[in-house]
């Protein structure tokens, strides 16, 4: 049975996190990722001739497994496993697996390392065919772990990792997927951290790439080197050192010249106050500051940007993440910014939401540098993407729709009011080369202004109705049926005001029953059905070994194309629905199908208690949930169970009513110490022994109460028996399901039904916006001031009349 990828990653994280004890996540990650590294290279290359990575005899993961439980396990891992691997492959020093300050003393260390090794013995963690099917299980597992380690590493320790969504965005906008060359493309990251950004750019490339990176921190540099190997870039060059003071990639032919690259990306430390340490300024032998200016002594943002520019080839392209301040700060930075703009090197700026990055909450921007045709550049393309994100714990995160919208708009250079704009160099110069995005793009939502005259004399401002123009283009006659021009005699503004022609309670019904609205809903349904029909055919044709990531890419592209240009519909919202469902459900299903085929395989749910005992909690099937099979083959049995549950609910309601009615001072339950069936039965016996005629009614109520409880017990037994019988039928049915039946259950009844429901909800939201806005305007202006004044006068007269009757006079 194939394990779900989401379960694999979450169980891997939970198991690892449970073992770290009091160690900081930023330190513990090194041990976990080293273990992942040894497991990967052992699966991939142990015993393979001419492998890019050498695993010395006796230094494989299996040899590490053989050390489990040994009293000197930490020392043996260091000497017999890690040291030989590092020496054979010229790797940086691994973390110390025999450090009692981090792993504990004696038995604690033995148990921690033994359990850590056991986690990676999971058969599902088999990397021998990693990426062979086009889907990187190892890479996804690594990304999952890194995100969680960064989240838990605290403000100052999570900077080793650039969020994957930001890395993906940079990789897509930089243009590496458009390169068409027979040669090898070079990509460089001067502040590469653990290498996640560098790898994302490499993976986005349409041609062969060579990766280069430099990292100041020795531990993180070692992590980056391992990361390159883990992601099938064993030849990537990662060097350790201070990039600004001692850049280690130099031109082999030209002295005091930096090596240049086709693409450069970076997420440097923001506003580094020690950037100039080790440099002799104003001189710089690499001439990185010549023609631009020297950055401020205590702010290194532009130092990294200028290093990137000097590291680019003549037609090279780069992207760097920097705090928003670089766009508008003055003095030395203003001079540098002006010089860069005049040279035409800045092609685009993308403003990102705040609180995306680990280690800081300030908003940042991606600055896109392009040397190609720089001298002819007439403008800079800006995007304000600051409002597109989702909350994820204590951080913000770009959604799939945000990434896609940014990349689509940027690559197409599409101008969208309030979101994107080509700003001419002339306009920028007039603003003293200030690049602050809000100067050029106003993303503020239009203020909902109150109309004083409408409040005074009534009527809905036509201005507000006109602002719903997007709807009126689709429903042209609907507007005429909802609004009528106001009598000029009733309003000084004349045709500036209109009246609602129906009662406000009728707004929703009139909109939903209007032929144009019904036609719109029908068109939306047809849109989904056309995509669904084509997609269903493709999905049912999936076979063992298919590539799930290719599946979702094709589905998403078709969906975007299907809804492109359709009125009122935001295609990126629809896109997000698909991608969210993919991440939550479809992805796991597709990996199961790729591994096992169209088989509804069941398995027992075994729960392990704290005492180590296992308990059988029933069975399930990940690919085909029980509810789908019940609905298709056992609906009558389920209806019978539902009816029993309804009967039980009715009985429970009667019991609750009796308790509320009779649990009072003179009620039948007044003498009960506690109101329950046992005490009621006991009370009945007592009353019958007394044989008092006055207690007959009380006995009758108590007997009804006991009877209802008895019926509930019988019904519970009936429900339990019916559910057990249905469960047996289900368990017997699953093995008989043919591949065609499984396809129908999964594709039609599970995937497409879920997507249709969610997309219908999005379409419903469109109509709700129109309904709610019209109702809001109607309620806002339905009672003009004179009417309110008259109402006050009328109420005052009524109060005075009541006071007069009581002998009071009120003026």
mmCIF file of C-alpha atoms in Angstrom, residues 600-606 616-622 624-627 629-630 723-724 726-735:
data_model
loop_
_atom_site.group_PDB
_atom_site.id
_atom_site.type_symbol
_atom_site.label_atom_id
_atom_site.label_comp_id
_atom_site.label_asym_id
_atom_site.label_seq_id
_atom_site.Cartn_x
_atom_site.Cartn_y
_atom_site.Cartn_z
ATOM 1 C CA UNK A 600 -9.457 0.560 -3.524
ATOM 2 C CA UNK A 601 -7.079 -0.956 -1.006
ATOM 3 C CA UNK A 602 -8.227 -1.036 2.619
ATOM 4 C CA UNK A 603 -6.103 -1.133 5.758
ATOM 5 C CA UNK A 604 -6.634 -1.449 9.484
ATOM 6 C CA UNK A 605 -6.275 1.599 11.716
ATOM 7 C CA UNK A 606 -4.011 0.575 14.571
ATOM 8 C CA UNK A 616 -7.652 -1.933 16.330
ATOM 9 C CA UNK A 617 -9.765 1.164 15.540
ATOM 10 C CA UNK A 618 -11.397 -0.273 12.451
ATOM 11 C CA UNK A 619 -10.447 0.122 8.816
ATOM 12 C CA UNK A 620 -10.400 2.724 6.082
ATOM 13 C CA UNK A 621 -9.439 3.395 2.488
ATOM 14 C CA UNK A 622 -7.583 6.586 1.581
ATOM 15 C CA UNK A 624 -12.082 5.747 -1.905
ATOM 16 C CA UNK A 625 -13.785 7.004 1.282
ATOM 17 C CA UNK A 626 -16.564 4.853 2.726
ATOM 18 C CA UNK A 627 -19.167 7.577 2.157
ATOM 19 C CA UNK A 629 -19.245 3.532 -1.691
ATOM 20 C CA UNK A 630 -22.233 3.817 0.653
ATOM 21 C CA UNK A 723 -23.751 0.170 11.389
ATOM 22 C CA UNK A 724 -21.849 -3.052 12.074
ATOM 23 C CA UNK A 726 -23.211 -2.044 6.910
ATOM 24 C CA UNK A 727 -19.527 -1.997 7.788
ATOM 25 C CA UNK A 728 -19.286 -5.727 7.058
ATOM 26 C CA UNK A 729 -20.988 -5.243 3.694
ATOM 27 C CA UNK A 730 -18.629 -2.371 2.895
ATOM 28 C CA UNK A 731 -15.547 -4.350 3.847
ATOM 29 C CA UNK A 732 -16.670 -7.176 1.598
ATOM 30 C CA UNK A 733 -17.516 -4.783 -1.256
ATOM 31 C CA UNK A 734 -14.153 -2.995 -1.547
ATOM 32 C CA UNK A 735 -12.138 -5.965 -2.924
#
